[in-house]
Structure formats: C-alpha cells, structure tokens
Amino acid sequence: MKKLIVKAASVTTLTDARYFAARGVDWLGLSLDSSQDSNLSFAAALAIKEWVEGVKVIGEFGWADLDDIDEALGMMGLDGVQVGQFADEATLNKLSERCVLFREVVVEPGMSVADLANAIEQGATLVYATVVNLAKNGISWSDIAQGKSPISVEELTELCRQYALVLRLDTEPAELETCLRTLSPWGIEVRGGEEEKVGFKSFDELDDWFDALDEVIS
C-alpha cells in the first residue's frame, strides 16, 4: 500500500515517547492542551523532546489561544502544532505560516457524512492533515465494518481519497490490515495505554499492534 504516516498521540511521559520513537512513528504528539487533566507543562514537554531522536514532535492543543501556541513554538522549537476543530480561520492562517499544522475533527454520534465532510473542508487548504477522531466516542473499525457507526465504510473511504486524513480509530491487530487496505488513509494515529500500576507499564498490546502494522506497510 502507499506510504502511511503514523502519529503517536497524547504522549505525556518519557516512557511512551521513547517507546513510540523506537517503533518508528513519524510524528510524536505531546499533549499541551490545558483543558485536559493529563496535559504537560511546556517545560516538561521540552524535557521529553530533548530525550527523543529521529521523530518529528508536534504540540497538541485544544482550546489554547494563539499566544500560548506561539510561546510553545518559540520555547520548544516544535516541528508542528495540532489544534481543535473550532480554531478559527485567522488562527489557522497565522499558524500555517509558522509551522506544519494539523487540525482535529471529532466524529460525534449521529453525525452525517455531509456534516463530517463540511467539518474537514473548513480550513482543509491551510492544514497539513486533518486528524479524524472516531475513537473519542467509541467508534471502532468493527463498528464501521458492521454498519454500526454514523459513517459507512464507503463514505469514510471516499473522504480518505479526497483529503489527507489521519484516522484515530480503535482497531485490533488482527483487523488492522483489512482496515488500512480498505480505507487507504493518509495516516493513522495511535495512543499509549495507561500504567498498570504506578511506575510500571506493559507495552505488549502496543507491540502486537505495531507488529501487525509492520506487516501491512513492509
């Protein structure tokens, strides 16, 4: 299949950052959204960025204003920025002139394909890629394949054909090849799991997922 961009999202620990960098992701997303409980301070994010090599680092913001994003860009030398779907056109214009820009669109229950297409289209010419987040509301590849999601396989495939979409979509390792070969997205997003207990984390499930991905893109 065509080159697939892999983005790690919502990274808040050096352990996750090192793991994803070692697995060869293209983009490492550090959570800088002040509206989230697990967000990183700029200083903590900079410390993580300085420890990883061979991966582009993107700051993920939600409702942050332009001044905060400008501060992060200046302080950390980020390779890119991700904003939420309600960022206005003026913000998108200014950021697109300074850095590689991603924009997130969340698929809500009951959203029609026309609604989703309209959300993606807004600012599409200003962004490097649009992250389509289906996982936030529990939409999995299995749901889509079984016709249990608001967006059908055919509709999502057509959107992937028209736009540079990075899909955030819950997918089991055994389903990954079928999902990616069917939809043929520009990219896919993966997120680290929670610690099993304080100070300990198993990457077994992620290893299975990345091993399956390697089989698809090799």
PDB file of C-alpha atoms in Angstrom:
ATOM      1  CA  MET A   1       0.000   0.000   0.000  1.00  0.00           C
ATOM      2  CA  LYS A   2       1.002   3.664  -0.262  1.00  0.00           C
ATOM      3  CA  LYS A   3       3.226   5.304   2.351  1.00  0.00           C
ATOM      4  CA  LEU A   4       1.316   5.547   5.620  1.00  0.00           C
ATOM      5  CA  ILE A   5       2.045   8.295   8.142  1.00  0.00           C
ATOM      6  CA  VAL A   6       1.965   7.082  11.747  1.00  0.00           C
ATOM      7  CA  LYS A   7       1.295   9.592  14.536  1.00  0.00           C
ATOM      8  CA  ALA A   8       1.507   8.858  18.251  1.00  0.00           C
ATOM      9  CA  ALA A   9      -0.968  10.989  20.179  1.00  0.00           C
ATOM     10  CA  SER A  10      -1.465  12.384  23.670  1.00  0.00           C
ATOM     11  CA  VAL A  11       2.021  11.470  24.878  1.00  0.00           C
ATOM     12  CA  THR A  12       2.644  12.670  28.436  1.00  0.00           C
ATOM     13  CA  THR A  13       5.567  10.514  29.628  1.00  0.00           C
ATOM     14  CA  LEU A  14       9.144   9.958  28.538  1.00  0.00           C
ATOM     15  CA  THR A  15       8.491   6.205  28.665  1.00  0.00           C
ATOM     16  CA  ASP A  16       5.801   6.497  25.992  1.00  0.00           C
ATOM     17  CA  ALA A  17       7.847   8.942  23.944  1.00  0.00           C
ATOM     18  CA  ARG A  18      10.869   6.652  23.845  1.00  0.00           C
ATOM     19  CA  TYR A  19       8.730   3.641  23.004  1.00  0.00           C
ATOM     20  CA  PHE A  20       6.985   5.332  20.081  1.00  0.00           C
ATOM     21  CA  ALA A  21      10.236   6.779  18.754  1.00  0.00           C
ATOM     22  CA  ALA A  22      11.820   3.309  18.863  1.00  0.00           C
ATOM     23  CA  ARG A  23       8.832   1.895  16.953  1.00  0.00           C
ATOM     24  CA  GLY A  24       9.467   4.411  14.178  1.00  0.00           C
ATOM     25  CA  VAL A  25       6.446   6.700  14.294  1.00  0.00           C
ATOM     26  CA  ASP A  26       6.648   9.734  12.026  1.00  0.00           C
ATOM     27  CA  TRP A  27       5.074  12.209  14.458  1.00  0.00           C
ATOM     28  CA  LEU A  28       5.142  12.281  18.258  1.00  0.00           C
ATOM     29  CA  GLY A  29       2.245  14.280  19.694  1.00  0.00           C
ATOM     30  CA  LEU A  30       2.840  15.863  23.103  1.00  0.00           C
ATOM     31  CA  SER A  31      -0.323  16.797  24.995  1.00  0.00           C
ATOM     32  CA  LEU A  32      -0.230  20.541  25.686  1.00  0.00           C
ATOM     33  CA  ASP A  33      -3.978  21.077  25.975  1.00  0.00           C
ATOM     34  CA  SER A  34      -4.505  22.974  29.227  1.00  0.00           C
ATOM     35  CA  SER A  35      -8.153  21.863  29.332  1.00  0.00           C
ATOM     36  CA  GLN A  36      -7.036  18.251  29.908  1.00  0.00           C
ATOM     37  CA  ASP A  37      -6.008  16.933  33.315  1.00  0.00           C
ATOM     38  CA  SER A  38      -3.069  14.995  31.850  1.00  0.00           C
ATOM     39  CA  ASN A  39      -1.534  17.866  29.899  1.00  0.00           C
ATOM     40  CA  LEU A  40       2.183  18.620  30.038  1.00  0.00           C
ATOM     41  CA  SER A  41       3.730  21.897  31.058  1.00  0.00           C
ATOM     42  CA  PHE A  42       5.908  23.458  28.374  1.00  0.00           C
ATOM     43  CA  ALA A  43       8.996  22.697  30.474  1.00  0.00           C
ATOM     44  CA  ALA A  44       8.051  19.023  30.859  1.00  0.00           C
ATOM     45  CA  ALA A  45       7.295  18.730  27.141  1.00  0.00           C
ATOM     46  CA  LEU A  46      10.642  20.303  26.278  1.00  0.00           C
ATOM     47  CA  ALA A  47      12.423  17.806  28.528  1.00  0.00           C
ATOM     48  CA  ILE A  48      10.753  14.918  26.680  1.00  0.00           C
ATOM     49  CA  LYS A  49      11.506  16.444  23.277  1.00  0.00           C
ATOM     50  CA  GLU A  50      15.198  16.695  24.140  1.00  0.00           C
ATOM     51  CA  TRP A  51      15.360  12.990  25.007  1.00  0.00           C
ATOM     52  CA  VAL A  52      13.943  11.572  21.755  1.00  0.00           C
ATOM     53  CA  GLU A  53      15.565  11.446  18.340  1.00  0.00           C
ATOM     54  CA  GLY A  54      14.513  10.555  14.818  1.00  0.00           C
ATOM     55  CA  VAL A  55      10.897  11.653  15.171  1.00  0.00           C
ATOM     56  CA  LYS A  56       9.075  14.922  14.489  1.00  0.00           C
ATOM     57  CA  VAL A  57       7.425  16.432  17.561  1.00  0.00           C
ATOM     58  CA  ILE A  58       4.023  18.064  17.422  1.00  0.00           C
ATOM     59  CA  GLY A  59       2.355  20.039  20.194  1.00  0.00           C
ATOM     60  CA  GLU A  60      -1.301  19.068  20.596  1.00  0.00           C
ATOM     61  CA  PHE A  61      -3.560  21.927  21.678  1.00  0.00           C
ATOM     62  CA  GLY A  62      -7.303  22.087  22.099  1.00  0.00           C
ATOM     63  CA  TRP A  63      -8.656  25.432  23.224  1.00  0.00           C
ATOM     64  CA  ALA A  64      -5.300  27.180  23.702  1.00  0.00           C
ATOM     65  CA  ASP A  65      -5.144  30.694  22.318  1.00  0.00           C
ATOM     66  CA  LEU A  66      -2.642  31.832  19.730  1.00  0.00           C
ATOM     67  CA  ASP A  67      -0.358  33.491  22.306  1.00  0.00           C
ATOM     68  CA  ASP A  68       0.063  30.196  24.187  1.00  0.00           C
ATOM     69  CA  ILE A  69       0.798  28.326  20.973  1.00  0.00           C
ATOM     70  CA  ASP A  70       3.298  30.999  19.883  1.00  0.00           C
ATOM     71  CA  GLU A  71       5.027  30.674  23.251  1.00  0.00           C
ATOM     72  CA  ALA A  72       5.296  26.901  22.860  1.00  0.00           C
ATOM     73  CA  LEU A  73       6.666  27.222  19.342  1.00  0.00           C
ATOM     74  CA  GLY A  74       9.295  29.689  20.461  1.00  0.00           C
ATOM     75  CA  MET A  75      10.291  27.783  23.570  1.00  0.00           C
ATOM     76  CA  MET A  76      10.366  24.236  22.203  1.00  0.00           C
ATOM     77  CA  GLY A  77      11.105  24.517  18.513  1.00  0.00           C
ATOM     78  CA  LEU A  78       8.203  22.217  17.712  1.00  0.00           C
ATOM     79  CA  ASP A  79       8.033  20.637  14.272  1.00  0.00           C
ATOM     80  CA  GLY A  80       4.289  21.083  14.172  1.00  0.00           C
ATOM     81  CA  VAL A  81       1.106  22.051  16.015  1.00  0.00           C
ATOM     82  CA  GLN A  82      -2.293  20.386  16.257  1.00  0.00           C
ATOM     83  CA  VAL A  83      -5.381  22.468  17.015  1.00  0.00           C
ATOM     84  CA  GLY A  84      -9.004  21.587  17.669  1.00  0.00           C
ATOM     85  CA  GLN A  85     -11.758  21.744  15.107  1.00  0.00           C
ATOM     86  CA  PHE A  86     -13.070  25.086  16.370  1.00  0.00           C
ATOM     87  CA  ALA A  87      -9.877  27.019  15.685  1.00  0.00           C
ATOM     88  CA  ASP A  88     -10.883  29.997  13.570  1.00  0.00           C
ATOM     89  CA  GLU A  89      -9.584  30.755  10.107  1.00  0.00           C
ATOM     90  CA  ALA A  90      -7.386  33.614  11.310  1.00  0.00           C
ATOM     91  CA  THR A  91      -5.617  31.284  13.741  1.00  0.00           C
ATOM     92  CA  LEU A  92      -5.203  28.620  11.079  1.00  0.00           C
ATOM     93  CA  ASN A  93      -3.774  31.196   8.681  1.00  0.00           C
ATOM     94  CA  LYS A  94      -1.210  32.501  11.171  1.00  0.00           C
ATOM     95  CA  LEU A  95      -0.109  29.050  12.321  1.00  0.00           C
ATOM     96  CA  SER A  96       0.137  27.635   8.803  1.00  0.00           C
ATOM     97  CA  GLU A  97       2.720  30.315   8.031  1.00  0.00           C
ATOM     98  CA  ARG A  98       4.855  29.297  11.035  1.00  0.00           C
ATOM     99  CA  CYS A  99       4.752  25.508  11.213  1.00  0.00           C
ATOM    100  CA  VAL A 100       3.302  22.262   9.956  1.00  0.00           C
ATOM    101  CA  LEU A 101      -0.328  22.358  11.057  1.00  0.00           C
ATOM    102  CA  PHE A 102      -2.692  19.522  11.958  1.00  0.00           C
ATOM    103  CA  ARG A 103      -6.361  20.008  12.855  1.00  0.00           C
ATOM    104  CA  GLU A 104      -8.548  17.552  14.755  1.00  0.00           C
ATOM    105  CA  VAL A 105     -12.182  16.807  13.913  1.00  0.00           C
ATOM    106  CA  VAL A 106     -14.175  14.613  16.303  1.00  0.00           C
ATOM    107  CA  VAL A 107     -16.844  12.305  14.864  1.00  0.00           C
ATOM    108  CA  GLU A 108     -19.926  12.696  17.053  1.00  0.00           C
ATOM    109  CA  PRO A 109     -22.804  10.198  17.429  1.00  0.00           C
ATOM    110  CA  GLY A 110     -25.403  10.861  14.770  1.00  0.00           C
ATOM    111  CA  MET A 111     -23.041  12.935  12.622  1.00  0.00           C
ATOM    112  CA  SER A 112     -23.808  12.565   8.918  1.00  0.00           C
ATOM    113  CA  VAL A 113     -21.143  12.174   6.272  1.00  0.00           C
ATOM    114  CA  ALA A 114     -22.121  15.626   4.982  1.00  0.00           C
ATOM    115  CA  ASP A 115     -21.505  17.096   8.443  1.00  0.00           C
ATOM    116  CA  LEU A 116     -18.129  15.366   8.661  1.00  0.00           C
ATOM    117  CA  ALA A 117     -17.121  16.412   5.152  1.00  0.00           C
ATOM    118  CA  ASN A 118     -18.055  20.012   5.937  1.00  0.00           C
ATOM    119  CA  ALA A 119     -16.008  19.952   9.155  1.00  0.00           C
ATOM    120  CA  ILE A 120     -12.993  18.550   7.302  1.00  0.00           C
ATOM    121  CA  GLU A 121     -13.355  21.032   4.457  1.00  0.00           C
ATOM    122  CA  GLN A 122     -13.203  24.040   6.786  1.00  0.00           C
ATOM    123  CA  GLY A 123      -9.564  25.035   6.729  1.00  0.00           C
ATOM    124  CA  ALA A 124      -8.502  21.994   4.711  1.00  0.00           C
ATOM    125  CA  THR A 125      -6.351  24.122   2.415  1.00  0.00           C
ATOM    126  CA  LEU A 126      -4.463  25.561   5.402  1.00  0.00           C
ATOM    127  CA  VAL A 127      -3.570  22.356   7.232  1.00  0.00           C
ATOM    128  CA  TYR A 128      -1.042  19.645   6.542  1.00  0.00           C
ATOM    129  CA  ALA A 129      -3.504  16.961   7.621  1.00  0.00           C
ATOM    130  CA  THR A 130      -6.795  16.508   9.450  1.00  0.00           C
ATOM    131  CA  VAL A 131      -6.993  14.074  12.344  1.00  0.00           C
ATOM    132  CA  VAL A 132     -10.428  12.411  12.230  1.00  0.00           C
ATOM    133  CA  ASN A 133     -11.040  11.202  15.774  1.00  0.00           C
ATOM    134  CA  LEU A 134     -13.550   8.358  15.807  1.00  0.00           C
ATOM    135  CA  ALA A 135     -12.156   6.735  18.957  1.00  0.00           C
ATOM    136  CA  LYS A 136     -13.176   9.589  21.271  1.00  0.00           C
ATOM    137  CA  ASN A 137     -16.793   8.491  21.028  1.00  0.00           C
ATOM    138  CA  GLY A 138     -16.003   4.784  20.979  1.00  0.00           C
ATOM    139  CA  ILE A 139     -16.272   4.193  17.234  1.00  0.00           C
ATOM    140  CA  SER A 140     -14.106   1.241  16.199  1.00  0.00           C
ATOM    141  CA  TRP A 141     -13.238  -0.323  12.858  1.00  0.00           C
ATOM    142  CA  SER A 142     -15.508  -3.213  13.816  1.00  0.00           C
ATOM    143  CA  ASP A 143     -18.422  -0.777  14.271  1.00  0.00           C
ATOM    144  CA  ILE A 144     -17.793   0.776  10.865  1.00  0.00           C
ATOM    145  CA  ALA A 145     -17.409  -2.581   9.113  1.00  0.00           C
ATOM    146  CA  GLN A 146     -20.656  -3.831  10.684  1.00  0.00           C
ATOM    147  CA  GLY A 147     -22.627  -0.708   9.799  1.00  0.00           C
ATOM    148  CA  LYS A 148     -22.931   0.396  13.438  1.00  0.00           C
ATOM    149  CA  SER A 149     -21.295   3.802  13.061  1.00  0.00           C
ATOM    150  CA  PRO A 150     -22.704   7.080  11.707  1.00  0.00           C
ATOM    151  CA  ILE A 151     -20.207   6.914   8.823  1.00  0.00           C
ATOM    152  CA  SER A 152     -20.130   3.918   6.473  1.00  0.00           C
ATOM    153  CA  VAL A 153     -17.061   2.146   5.104  1.00  0.00           C
ATOM    154  CA  GLU A 154     -17.746   3.565   1.655  1.00  0.00           C
ATOM    155  CA  GLU A 155     -18.224   7.104   2.935  1.00  0.00           C
ATOM    156  CA  LEU A 156     -15.047   7.062   5.016  1.00  0.00           C
ATOM    157  CA  THR A 157     -13.083   5.533   2.132  1.00  0.00           C
ATOM    158  CA  GLU A 158     -14.215   8.354  -0.151  1.00  0.00           C
ATOM    159  CA  LEU A 159     -13.225  11.002   2.408  1.00  0.00           C
ATOM    160  CA  CYS A 160      -9.791   9.359   2.718  1.00  0.00           C
ATOM    161  CA  ARG A 161      -9.479   9.576  -1.058  1.00  0.00           C
ATOM    162  CA  GLN A 162     -10.307  13.281  -1.109  1.00  0.00           C
ATOM    163  CA  TYR A 163      -8.365  14.560   1.909  1.00  0.00           C
ATOM    164  CA  ALA A 164      -5.142  13.962   3.849  1.00  0.00           C
ATOM    165  CA  LEU A 165      -6.769  12.256   6.841  1.00  0.00           C
ATOM    166  CA  VAL A 166      -5.081  10.749   9.870  1.00  0.00           C
ATOM    167  CA  LEU A 167      -7.549   8.321  11.435  1.00  0.00           C
ATOM    168  CA  ARG A 168      -7.813   7.877  15.184  1.00  0.00           C
ATOM    169  CA  LEU A 169      -9.738   4.634  15.189  1.00  0.00           C
ATOM    170  CA  ASP A 170      -9.800   1.698  17.600  1.00  0.00           C
ATOM    171  CA  THR A 171      -8.539  -1.298  15.655  1.00  0.00           C
ATOM    172  CA  GLU A 172      -7.449  -4.726  16.871  1.00  0.00           C
ATOM    173  CA  PRO A 173      -4.129  -6.006  15.467  1.00  0.00           C
ATOM    174  CA  ALA A 174      -5.909  -8.794  13.565  1.00  0.00           C
ATOM    175  CA  GLU A 175      -8.167  -6.219  11.877  1.00  0.00           C
ATOM    176  CA  LEU A 176      -5.504  -3.698  11.013  1.00  0.00           C
ATOM    177  CA  GLU A 177      -4.575  -4.948   7.554  1.00  0.00           C
ATOM    178  CA  THR A 178      -8.197  -5.096   6.381  1.00  0.00           C
ATOM    179  CA  CYS A 179      -8.909  -1.653   7.831  1.00  0.00           C
ATOM    180  CA  LEU A 180      -5.936   0.071   6.246  1.00  0.00           C
ATOM    181  CA  ARG A 181      -6.171  -1.633   2.868  1.00  0.00           C
ATOM    182  CA  THR A 182      -9.892  -0.856   2.681  1.00  0.00           C
ATOM    183  CA  LEU A 183      -9.785   2.792   3.749  1.00  0.00           C
ATOM    184  CA  SER A 184      -6.286   3.641   2.478  1.00  0.00           C
ATOM    185  CA  PRO A 185      -5.937   6.701   4.738  1.00  0.00           C
ATOM    186  CA  TRP A 186      -3.056   9.162   4.571  1.00  0.00           C
ATOM    187  CA  GLY A 187      -2.161   8.313   8.147  1.00  0.00           C
ATOM    188  CA  ILE A 188      -3.185   6.568  11.352  1.00  0.00           C
ATOM    189  CA  GLU A 189      -2.947   7.666  14.959  1.00  0.00           C
ATOM    190  CA  VAL A 190      -2.066   5.514  17.955  1.00  0.00           C
ATOM    191  CA  ARG A 191      -2.211   6.345  21.644  1.00  0.00           C
ATOM    192  CA  GLY A 192      -0.326   4.884  24.578  1.00  0.00           C
ATOM    193  CA  GLY A 193      -2.143   2.900  27.234  1.00  0.00           C
ATOM    194  CA  GLU A 194      -2.462   3.575  30.936  1.00  0.00           C
ATOM    195  CA  GLU A 195       0.043   2.403  33.514  1.00  0.00           C
ATOM    196  CA  GLU A 196      -0.944  -0.938  35.069  1.00  0.00           C
ATOM    197  CA  LYS A 197       0.341   0.357  38.389  1.00  0.00           C
ATOM    198  CA  VAL A 198       2.435   3.323  39.423  1.00  0.00           C
ATOM    199  CA  GLY A 199       5.833   3.163  37.758  1.00  0.00           C
ATOM    200  CA  PHE A 200       5.066   0.063  35.667  1.00  0.00           C
ATOM    201  CA  LYS A 201       3.747  -0.182  32.177  1.00  0.00           C
ATOM    202  CA  SER A 202       3.429  -3.078  29.732  1.00  0.00           C
ATOM    203  CA  PHE A 203       3.684  -2.412  26.004  1.00  0.00           C
ATOM    204  CA  ASP A 204       2.585  -5.923  24.986  1.00  0.00           C
ATOM    205  CA  GLU A 205      -0.668  -4.808  23.337  1.00  0.00           C
ATOM    206  CA  LEU A 206       1.029  -1.953  21.520  1.00  0.00           C
ATOM    207  CA  ASP A 207       3.777  -4.316  20.372  1.00  0.00           C
ATOM    208  CA  ASP A 208       1.125  -6.584  18.818  1.00  0.00           C
ATOM    209  CA  TRP A 209      -0.448  -3.576  17.099  1.00  0.00           C
ATOM    210  CA  PHE A 210       2.863  -2.285  15.720  1.00  0.00           C
ATOM    211  CA  ASP A 211       3.922  -5.772  14.611  1.00  0.00           C
ATOM    212  CA  ALA A 212       0.682  -6.037  12.650  1.00  0.00           C
ATOM    213  CA  LEU A 213       1.265  -2.570  11.191  1.00  0.00           C
ATOM    214  CA  ASP A 214       4.780  -3.549  10.106  1.00  0.00           C
ATOM    215  CA  GLU A 215       3.303  -6.488   8.197  1.00  0.00           C
ATOM    216  CA  VAL A 216       0.951  -4.151   6.321  1.00  0.00           C
ATOM    217  CA  ILE A 217       3.439  -1.451   5.355  1.00  0.00           C
ATOM    218  CA  SER A 218       6.546  -3.593   4.791  1.00  0.00           C
TER     219      SER A 218
END
